[in-house]
PDB file of C-alpha atoms and ligand atoms in Angstrom:
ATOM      1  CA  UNK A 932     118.535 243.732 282.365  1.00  0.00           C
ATOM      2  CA  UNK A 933     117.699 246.243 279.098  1.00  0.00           C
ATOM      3  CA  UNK A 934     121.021 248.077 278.719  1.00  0.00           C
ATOM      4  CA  UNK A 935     117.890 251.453 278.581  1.00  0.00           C
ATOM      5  CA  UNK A 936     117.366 250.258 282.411  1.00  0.00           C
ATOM      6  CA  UNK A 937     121.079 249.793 283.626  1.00  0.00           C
ATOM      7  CA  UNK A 938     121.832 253.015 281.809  1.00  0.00           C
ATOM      8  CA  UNK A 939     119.323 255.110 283.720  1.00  0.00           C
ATOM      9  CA  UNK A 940     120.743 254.087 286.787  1.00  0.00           C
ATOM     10  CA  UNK A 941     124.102 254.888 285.785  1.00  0.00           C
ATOM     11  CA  UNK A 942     122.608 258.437 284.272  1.00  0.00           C
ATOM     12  CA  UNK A 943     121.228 259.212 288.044  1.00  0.00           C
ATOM     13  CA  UNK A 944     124.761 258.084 289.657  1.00  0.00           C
ATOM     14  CA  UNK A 945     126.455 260.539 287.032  1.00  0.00           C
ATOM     15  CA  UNK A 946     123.919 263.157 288.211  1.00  0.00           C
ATOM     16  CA  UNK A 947     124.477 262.951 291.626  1.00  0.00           C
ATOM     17  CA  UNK A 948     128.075 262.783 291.062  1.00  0.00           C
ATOM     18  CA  UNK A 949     128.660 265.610 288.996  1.00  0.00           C
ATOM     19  CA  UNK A 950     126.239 267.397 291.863  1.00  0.00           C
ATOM     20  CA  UNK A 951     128.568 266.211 294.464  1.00  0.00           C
ATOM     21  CA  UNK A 952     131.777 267.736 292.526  1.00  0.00           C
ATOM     22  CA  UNK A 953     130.128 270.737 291.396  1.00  0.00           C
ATOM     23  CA  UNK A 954     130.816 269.806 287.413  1.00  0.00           C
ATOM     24  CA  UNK A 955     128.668 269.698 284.397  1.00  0.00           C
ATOM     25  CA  UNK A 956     126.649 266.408 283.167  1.00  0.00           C
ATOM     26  CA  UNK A 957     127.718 266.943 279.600  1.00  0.00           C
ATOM     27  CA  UNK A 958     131.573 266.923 280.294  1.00  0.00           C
ATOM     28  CA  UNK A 959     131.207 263.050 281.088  1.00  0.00           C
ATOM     29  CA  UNK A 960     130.744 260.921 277.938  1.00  0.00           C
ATOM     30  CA  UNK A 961     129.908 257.050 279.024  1.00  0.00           C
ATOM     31  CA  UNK A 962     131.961 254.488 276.672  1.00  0.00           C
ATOM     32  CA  UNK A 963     130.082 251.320 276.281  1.00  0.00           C
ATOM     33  CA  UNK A 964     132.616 248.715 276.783  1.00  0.00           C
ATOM     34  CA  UNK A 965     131.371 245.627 274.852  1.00  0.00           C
ATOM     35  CA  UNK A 966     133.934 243.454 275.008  1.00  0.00           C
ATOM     36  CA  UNK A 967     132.004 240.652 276.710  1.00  0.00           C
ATOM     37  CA  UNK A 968     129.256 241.062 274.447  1.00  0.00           C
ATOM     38  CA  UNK A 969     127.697 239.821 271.578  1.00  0.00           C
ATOM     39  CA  UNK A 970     126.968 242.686 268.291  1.00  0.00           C
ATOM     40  CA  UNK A 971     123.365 242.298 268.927  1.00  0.00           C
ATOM     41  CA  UNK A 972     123.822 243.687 272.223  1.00  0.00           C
ATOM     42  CA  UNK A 973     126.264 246.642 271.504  1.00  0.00           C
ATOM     43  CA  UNK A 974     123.509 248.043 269.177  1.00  0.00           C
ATOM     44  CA  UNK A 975     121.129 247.425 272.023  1.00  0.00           C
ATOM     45  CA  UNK A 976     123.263 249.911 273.657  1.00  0.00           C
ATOM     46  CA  UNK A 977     123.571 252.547 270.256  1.00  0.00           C
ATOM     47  CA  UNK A 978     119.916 252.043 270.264  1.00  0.00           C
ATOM     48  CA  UNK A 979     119.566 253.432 274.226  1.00  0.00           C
ATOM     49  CA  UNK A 980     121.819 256.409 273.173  1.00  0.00           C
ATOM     50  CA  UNK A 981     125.115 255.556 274.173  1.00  0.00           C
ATOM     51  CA  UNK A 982     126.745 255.970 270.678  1.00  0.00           C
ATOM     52  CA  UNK A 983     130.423 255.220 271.762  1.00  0.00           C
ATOM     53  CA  UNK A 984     131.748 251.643 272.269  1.00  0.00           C
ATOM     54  CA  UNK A 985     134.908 250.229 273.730  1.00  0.00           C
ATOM     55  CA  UNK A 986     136.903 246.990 272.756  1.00  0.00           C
ATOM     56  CA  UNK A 987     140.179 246.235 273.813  1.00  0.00           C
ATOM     57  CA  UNK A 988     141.049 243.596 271.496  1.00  0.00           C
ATOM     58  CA  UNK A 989     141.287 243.948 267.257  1.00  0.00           C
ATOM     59  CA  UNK A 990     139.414 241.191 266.314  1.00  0.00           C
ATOM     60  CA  UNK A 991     136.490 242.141 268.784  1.00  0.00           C
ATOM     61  CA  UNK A 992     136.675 245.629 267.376  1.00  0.00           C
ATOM     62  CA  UNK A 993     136.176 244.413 263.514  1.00  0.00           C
ATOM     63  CA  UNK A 994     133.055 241.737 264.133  1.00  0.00           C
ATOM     64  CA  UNK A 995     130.911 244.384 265.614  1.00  0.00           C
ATOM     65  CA  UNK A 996     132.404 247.075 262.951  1.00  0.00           C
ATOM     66  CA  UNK A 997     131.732 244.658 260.344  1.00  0.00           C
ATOM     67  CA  UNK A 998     127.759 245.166 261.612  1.00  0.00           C
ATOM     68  CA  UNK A 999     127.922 248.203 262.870  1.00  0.00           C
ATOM     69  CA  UNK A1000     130.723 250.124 260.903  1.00  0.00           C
ATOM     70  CA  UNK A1001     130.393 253.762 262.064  1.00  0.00           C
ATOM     71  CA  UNK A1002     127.271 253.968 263.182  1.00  0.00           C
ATOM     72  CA  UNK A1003     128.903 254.162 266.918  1.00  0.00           C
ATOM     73  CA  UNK A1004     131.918 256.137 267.556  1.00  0.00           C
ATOM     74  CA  UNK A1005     134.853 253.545 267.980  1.00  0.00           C
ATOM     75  CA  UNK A1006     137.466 253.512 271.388  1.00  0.00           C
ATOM     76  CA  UNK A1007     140.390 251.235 271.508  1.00  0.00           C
ATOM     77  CA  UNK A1008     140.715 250.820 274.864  1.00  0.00           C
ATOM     78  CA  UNK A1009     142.504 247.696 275.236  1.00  0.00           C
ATOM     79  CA  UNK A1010     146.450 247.211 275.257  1.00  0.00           C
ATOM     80  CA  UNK A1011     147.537 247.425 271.373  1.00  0.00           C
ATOM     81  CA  UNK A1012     149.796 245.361 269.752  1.00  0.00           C
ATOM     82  CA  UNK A1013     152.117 247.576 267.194  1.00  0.00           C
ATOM     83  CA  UNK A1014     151.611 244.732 264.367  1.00  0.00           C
ATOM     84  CA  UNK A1015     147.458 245.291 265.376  1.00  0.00           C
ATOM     85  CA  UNK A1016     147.547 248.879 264.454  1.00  0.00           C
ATOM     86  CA  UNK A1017     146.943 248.483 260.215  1.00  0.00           C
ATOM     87  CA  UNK A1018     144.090 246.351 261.654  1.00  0.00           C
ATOM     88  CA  UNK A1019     142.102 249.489 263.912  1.00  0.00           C
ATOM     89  CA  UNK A1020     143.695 252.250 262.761  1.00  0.00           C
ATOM     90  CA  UNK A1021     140.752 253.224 260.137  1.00  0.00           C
ATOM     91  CA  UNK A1022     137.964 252.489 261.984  1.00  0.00           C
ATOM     92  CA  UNK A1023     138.409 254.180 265.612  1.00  0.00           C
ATOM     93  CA  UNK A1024     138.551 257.889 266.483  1.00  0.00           C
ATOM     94  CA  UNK A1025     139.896 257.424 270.160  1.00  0.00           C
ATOM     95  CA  UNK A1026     142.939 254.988 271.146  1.00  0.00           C
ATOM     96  CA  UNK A1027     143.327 254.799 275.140  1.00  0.00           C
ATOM     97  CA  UNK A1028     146.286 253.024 275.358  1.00  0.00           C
ATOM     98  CA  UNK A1029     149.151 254.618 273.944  1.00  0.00           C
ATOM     99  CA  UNK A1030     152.375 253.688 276.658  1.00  0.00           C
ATOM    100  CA  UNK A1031     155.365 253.497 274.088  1.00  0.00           C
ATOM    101  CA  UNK A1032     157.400 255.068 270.905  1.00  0.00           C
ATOM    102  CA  UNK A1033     157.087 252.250 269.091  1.00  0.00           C
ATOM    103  CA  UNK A1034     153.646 252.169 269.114  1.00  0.00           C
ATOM    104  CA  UNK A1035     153.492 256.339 268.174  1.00  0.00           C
ATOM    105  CA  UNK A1036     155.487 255.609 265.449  1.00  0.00           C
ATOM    106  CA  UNK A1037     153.279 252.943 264.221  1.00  0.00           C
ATOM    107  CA  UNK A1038     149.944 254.494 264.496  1.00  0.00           C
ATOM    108  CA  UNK A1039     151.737 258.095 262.966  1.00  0.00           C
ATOM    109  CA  UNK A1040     152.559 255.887 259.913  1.00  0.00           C
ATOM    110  CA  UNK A1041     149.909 253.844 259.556  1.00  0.00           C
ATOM    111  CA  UNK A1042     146.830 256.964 259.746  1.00  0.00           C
ATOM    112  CA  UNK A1043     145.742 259.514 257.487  1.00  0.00           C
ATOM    113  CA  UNK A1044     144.619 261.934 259.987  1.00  0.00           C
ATOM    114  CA  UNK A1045     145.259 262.867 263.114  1.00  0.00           C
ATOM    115  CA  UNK A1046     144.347 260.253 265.837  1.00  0.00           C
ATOM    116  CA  UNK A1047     142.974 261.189 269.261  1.00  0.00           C
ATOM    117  CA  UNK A1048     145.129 259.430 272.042  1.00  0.00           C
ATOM    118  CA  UNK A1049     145.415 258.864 276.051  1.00  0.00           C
ATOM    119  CA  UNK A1050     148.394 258.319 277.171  1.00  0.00           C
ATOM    120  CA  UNK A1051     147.776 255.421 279.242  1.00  0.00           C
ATOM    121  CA  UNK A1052     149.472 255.889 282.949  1.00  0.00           C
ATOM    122  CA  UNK A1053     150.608 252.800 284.891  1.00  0.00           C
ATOM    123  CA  UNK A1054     149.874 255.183 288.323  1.00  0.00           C
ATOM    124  CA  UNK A1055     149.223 252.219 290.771  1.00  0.00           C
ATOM    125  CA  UNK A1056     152.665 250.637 289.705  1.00  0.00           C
ATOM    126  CA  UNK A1057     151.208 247.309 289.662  1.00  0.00           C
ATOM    127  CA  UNK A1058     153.378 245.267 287.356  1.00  0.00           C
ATOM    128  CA  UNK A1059     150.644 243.312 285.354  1.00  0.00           C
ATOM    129  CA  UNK A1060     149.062 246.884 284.429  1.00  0.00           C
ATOM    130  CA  UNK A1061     150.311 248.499 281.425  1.00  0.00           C
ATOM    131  CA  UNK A1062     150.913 252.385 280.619  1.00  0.00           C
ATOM    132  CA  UNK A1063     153.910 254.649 281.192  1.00  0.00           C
ATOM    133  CA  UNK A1064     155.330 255.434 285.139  1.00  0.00           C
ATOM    134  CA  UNK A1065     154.095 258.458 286.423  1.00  0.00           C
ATOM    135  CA  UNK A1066     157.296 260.198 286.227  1.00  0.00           C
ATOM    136  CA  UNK A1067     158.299 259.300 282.642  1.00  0.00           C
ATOM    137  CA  UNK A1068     154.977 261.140 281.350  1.00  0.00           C
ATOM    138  CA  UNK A1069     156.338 264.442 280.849  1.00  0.00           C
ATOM    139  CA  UNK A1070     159.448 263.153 279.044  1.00  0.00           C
ATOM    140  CA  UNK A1071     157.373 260.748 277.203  1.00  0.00           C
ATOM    141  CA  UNK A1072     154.620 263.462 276.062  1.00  0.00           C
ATOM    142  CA  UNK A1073     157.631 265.733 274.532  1.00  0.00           C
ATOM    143  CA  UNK A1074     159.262 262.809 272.511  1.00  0.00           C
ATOM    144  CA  UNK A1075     155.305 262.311 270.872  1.00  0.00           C
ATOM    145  CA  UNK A1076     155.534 265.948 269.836  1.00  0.00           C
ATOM    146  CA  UNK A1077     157.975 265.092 266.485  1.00  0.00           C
ATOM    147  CA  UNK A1078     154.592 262.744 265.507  1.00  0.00           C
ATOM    148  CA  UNK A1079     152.089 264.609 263.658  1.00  0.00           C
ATOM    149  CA  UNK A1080     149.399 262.311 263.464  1.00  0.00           C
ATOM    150  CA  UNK A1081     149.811 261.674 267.105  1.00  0.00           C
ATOM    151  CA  UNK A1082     146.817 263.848 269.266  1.00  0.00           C
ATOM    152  CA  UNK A1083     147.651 263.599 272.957  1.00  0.00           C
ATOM    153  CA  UNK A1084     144.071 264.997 274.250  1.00  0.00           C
ATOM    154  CA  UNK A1085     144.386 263.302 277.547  1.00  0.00           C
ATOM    155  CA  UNK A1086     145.467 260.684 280.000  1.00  0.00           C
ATOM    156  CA  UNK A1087     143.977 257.181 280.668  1.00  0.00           C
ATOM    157  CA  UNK A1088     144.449 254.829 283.505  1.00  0.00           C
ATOM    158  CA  UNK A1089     142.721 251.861 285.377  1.00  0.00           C
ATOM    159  CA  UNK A1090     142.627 251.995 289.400  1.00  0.00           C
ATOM    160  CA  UNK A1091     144.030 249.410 291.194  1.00  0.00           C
ATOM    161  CA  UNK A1092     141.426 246.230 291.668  1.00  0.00           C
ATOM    162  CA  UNK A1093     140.136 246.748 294.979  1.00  0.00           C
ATOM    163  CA  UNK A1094     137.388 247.878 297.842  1.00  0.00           C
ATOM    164  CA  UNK A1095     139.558 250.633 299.390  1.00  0.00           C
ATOM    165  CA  UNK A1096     138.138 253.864 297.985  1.00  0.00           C
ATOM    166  CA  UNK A1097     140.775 256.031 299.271  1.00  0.00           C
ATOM    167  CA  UNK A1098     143.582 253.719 297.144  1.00  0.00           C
ATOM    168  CA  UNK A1099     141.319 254.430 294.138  1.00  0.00           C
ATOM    169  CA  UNK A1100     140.682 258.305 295.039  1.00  0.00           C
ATOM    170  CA  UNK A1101     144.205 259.008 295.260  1.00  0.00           C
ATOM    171  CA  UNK A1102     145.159 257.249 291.682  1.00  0.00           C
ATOM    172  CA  UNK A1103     142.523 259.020 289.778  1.00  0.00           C
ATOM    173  CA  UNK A1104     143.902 262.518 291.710  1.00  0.00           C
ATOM    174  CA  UNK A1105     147.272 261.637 290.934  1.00  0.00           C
ATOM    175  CA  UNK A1106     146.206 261.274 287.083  1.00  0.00           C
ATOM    176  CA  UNK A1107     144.561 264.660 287.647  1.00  0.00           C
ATOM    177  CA  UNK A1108     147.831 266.117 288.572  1.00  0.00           C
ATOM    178  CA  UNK A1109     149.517 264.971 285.947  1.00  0.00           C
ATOM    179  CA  UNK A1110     147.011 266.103 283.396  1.00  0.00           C
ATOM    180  CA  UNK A1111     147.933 269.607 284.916  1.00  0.00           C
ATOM    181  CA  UNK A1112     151.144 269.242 284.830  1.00  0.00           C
ATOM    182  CA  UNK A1113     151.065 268.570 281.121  1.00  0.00           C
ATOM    183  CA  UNK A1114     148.605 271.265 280.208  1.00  0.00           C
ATOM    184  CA  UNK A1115     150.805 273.559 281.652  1.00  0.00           C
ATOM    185  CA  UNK A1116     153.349 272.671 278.871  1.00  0.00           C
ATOM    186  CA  UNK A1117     151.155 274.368 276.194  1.00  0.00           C
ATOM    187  CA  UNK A1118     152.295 271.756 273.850  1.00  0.00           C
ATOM    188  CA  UNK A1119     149.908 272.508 270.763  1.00  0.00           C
ATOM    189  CA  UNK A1120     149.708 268.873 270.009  1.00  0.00           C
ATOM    190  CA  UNK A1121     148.866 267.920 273.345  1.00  0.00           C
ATOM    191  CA  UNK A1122     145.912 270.068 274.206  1.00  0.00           C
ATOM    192  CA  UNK A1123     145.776 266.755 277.142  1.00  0.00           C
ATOM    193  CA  UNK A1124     141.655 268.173 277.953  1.00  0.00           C
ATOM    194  CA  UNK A1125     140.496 264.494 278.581  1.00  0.00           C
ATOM    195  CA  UNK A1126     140.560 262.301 281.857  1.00  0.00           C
ATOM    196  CA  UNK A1127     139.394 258.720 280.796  1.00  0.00           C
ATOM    197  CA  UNK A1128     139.634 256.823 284.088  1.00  0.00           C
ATOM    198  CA  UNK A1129     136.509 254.974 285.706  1.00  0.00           C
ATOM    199  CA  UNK A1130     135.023 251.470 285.280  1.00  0.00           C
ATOM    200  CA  UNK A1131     132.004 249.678 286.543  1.00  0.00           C
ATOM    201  CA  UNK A1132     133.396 250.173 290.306  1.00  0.00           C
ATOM    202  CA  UNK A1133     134.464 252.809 290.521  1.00  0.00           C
ATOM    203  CA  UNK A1134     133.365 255.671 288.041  1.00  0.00           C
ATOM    204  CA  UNK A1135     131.559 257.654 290.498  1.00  0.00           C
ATOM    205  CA  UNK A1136     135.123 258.330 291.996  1.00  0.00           C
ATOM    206  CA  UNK A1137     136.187 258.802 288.779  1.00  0.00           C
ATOM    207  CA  UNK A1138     133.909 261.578 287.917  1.00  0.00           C
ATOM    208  CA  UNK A1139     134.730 263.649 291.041  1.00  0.00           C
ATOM    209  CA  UNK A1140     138.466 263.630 290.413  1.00  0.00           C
ATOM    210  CA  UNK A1141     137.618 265.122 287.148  1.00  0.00           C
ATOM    211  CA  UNK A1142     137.017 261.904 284.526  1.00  0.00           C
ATOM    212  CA  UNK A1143     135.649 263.434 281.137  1.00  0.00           C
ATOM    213  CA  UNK A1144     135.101 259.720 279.407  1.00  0.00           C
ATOM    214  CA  UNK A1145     134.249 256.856 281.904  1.00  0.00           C
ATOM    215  CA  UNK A1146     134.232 253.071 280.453  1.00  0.00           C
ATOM    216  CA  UNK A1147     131.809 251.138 281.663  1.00  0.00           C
ATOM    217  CA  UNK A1148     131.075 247.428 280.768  1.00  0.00           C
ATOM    218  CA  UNK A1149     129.579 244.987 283.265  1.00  0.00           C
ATOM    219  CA  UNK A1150     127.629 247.910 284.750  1.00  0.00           C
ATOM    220  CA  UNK A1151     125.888 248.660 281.514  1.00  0.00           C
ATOM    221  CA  UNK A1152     125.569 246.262 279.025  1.00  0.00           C
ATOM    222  CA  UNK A1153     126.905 242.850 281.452  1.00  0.00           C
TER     223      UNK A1153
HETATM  224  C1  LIG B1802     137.012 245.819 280.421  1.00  0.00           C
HETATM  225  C2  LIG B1802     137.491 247.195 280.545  1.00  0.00           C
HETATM  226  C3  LIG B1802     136.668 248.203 281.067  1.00  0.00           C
HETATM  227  C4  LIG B1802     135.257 247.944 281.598  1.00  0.00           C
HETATM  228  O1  LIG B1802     135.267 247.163 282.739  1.00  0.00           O
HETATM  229  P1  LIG B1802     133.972 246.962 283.645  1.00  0.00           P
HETATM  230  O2  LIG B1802     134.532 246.716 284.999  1.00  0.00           O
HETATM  231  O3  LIG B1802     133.257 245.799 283.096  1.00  0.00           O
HETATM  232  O4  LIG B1802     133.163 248.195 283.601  1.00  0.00           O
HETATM  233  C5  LIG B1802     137.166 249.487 281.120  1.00  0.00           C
HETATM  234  N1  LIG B1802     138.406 249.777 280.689  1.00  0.00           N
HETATM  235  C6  LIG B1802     139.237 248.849 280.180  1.00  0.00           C
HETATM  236  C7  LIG B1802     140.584 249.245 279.713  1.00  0.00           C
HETATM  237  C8  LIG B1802     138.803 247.521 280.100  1.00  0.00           C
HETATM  238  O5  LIG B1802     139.634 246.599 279.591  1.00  0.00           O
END
């Protein structure tokens, strides 16, 4: 399938979904995730309109940059190694996965601006899936405050793999929560305004609990 023909389907989903939840079209951004794909078929996707692309491994991330470069907006997305970071750090304006101090501390030495993070939450507890524990957020979003390149503006996570939608409802409302629960900090370098939770399965969900960036792979360009 043209990536212009799976995205229209996806556009109409969004649209009904956003109907259904009484939100706003432009308040969901789609990430391309094209780590699956060749280059020639993440600028298919630039070339349909979707100008920001997700990889989730460094090496993935610099082939298609080497082509590419900044033509699309970059998303790390994938877990991050702390000796990786030198490797990204210049070329991607969103990391997804930020779940420990060491890895603040890394990306707060290694950047010259500001970098816009997700915390990544482990909500489903399953132990293969990173991200911090649901009740360690708070604590960990104070201890990122002393980092001034570090930009909390939101919370990431990945539903657990499976058909129950109520399972995956009730982690992308828990993320929801929590997202509250941190904006009601006021923590100037946490402004925490971004959801980024939904995949190929399940971003309709996603969207109605309140997802602002979904990432979407097989569904697009697969
Ligand atoms: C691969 C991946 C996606 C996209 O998955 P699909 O099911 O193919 O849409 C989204 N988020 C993360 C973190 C991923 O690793």
């Amino acid at each position: 399938m043209k990536v212009l023909d799976n995205l229209a389907d996806i556009e109409e989903k969004i649209r009904i979904a956003c109907e259904a939840s009484g939100r706003d079209t432009k308040d969901v951004t789609i990430i391309a995730v094209t780590k699956y794909v060749t280059t020639e078929r993440a600028l298919e996707a630039v070339e349909a309109g979707v100008l920001n692309l997700g990889e989730n491994r460094d090496d993935g991330l610099l082939e298609k940059w080497k082509i590419l470069k900044d033509r699309p907006i970059w998303h790390f997305i994938g877990s991050l190694q702390t000796k990786k970071v030198k490797n990204i750090i210049d070329k991607v304006a969103y990391i997804h996965s930020l779940d420990r101090i060491s890895l603040a501390q890394e990306i707060d030495k290694r950047a010259s601006e500001p970098v816009n993070c997700f915390v990544q939450v482990n909500v489903s507890g399953e132990e293969t899936k990173h991200g911090v524990k649901p009740d360690q957020v708070l604590k960990f979003i104070k201890e990122l405050q002393k980092f001034e390149k570090i930009r909390v503006i939101g919370l990431m996570t990945m539903a657990p793999l499976t058909d129950d939608q109520t399972v995956i409802r009730k982690c992308f409302k828990e993320l929801k929560k929590l997202q509250n629960d941190i904006q009601s900090l006021q923590l100037p370098a946490s402004p925490c305004t971004e959801l980024s939770m939904g995949m190929s399965n399940d971003y309709t969900i996603a969207i109605e609990e309140g997802a602002t960036f979904i990432r979407i792979g097989t569904a697009l360009v697969g």
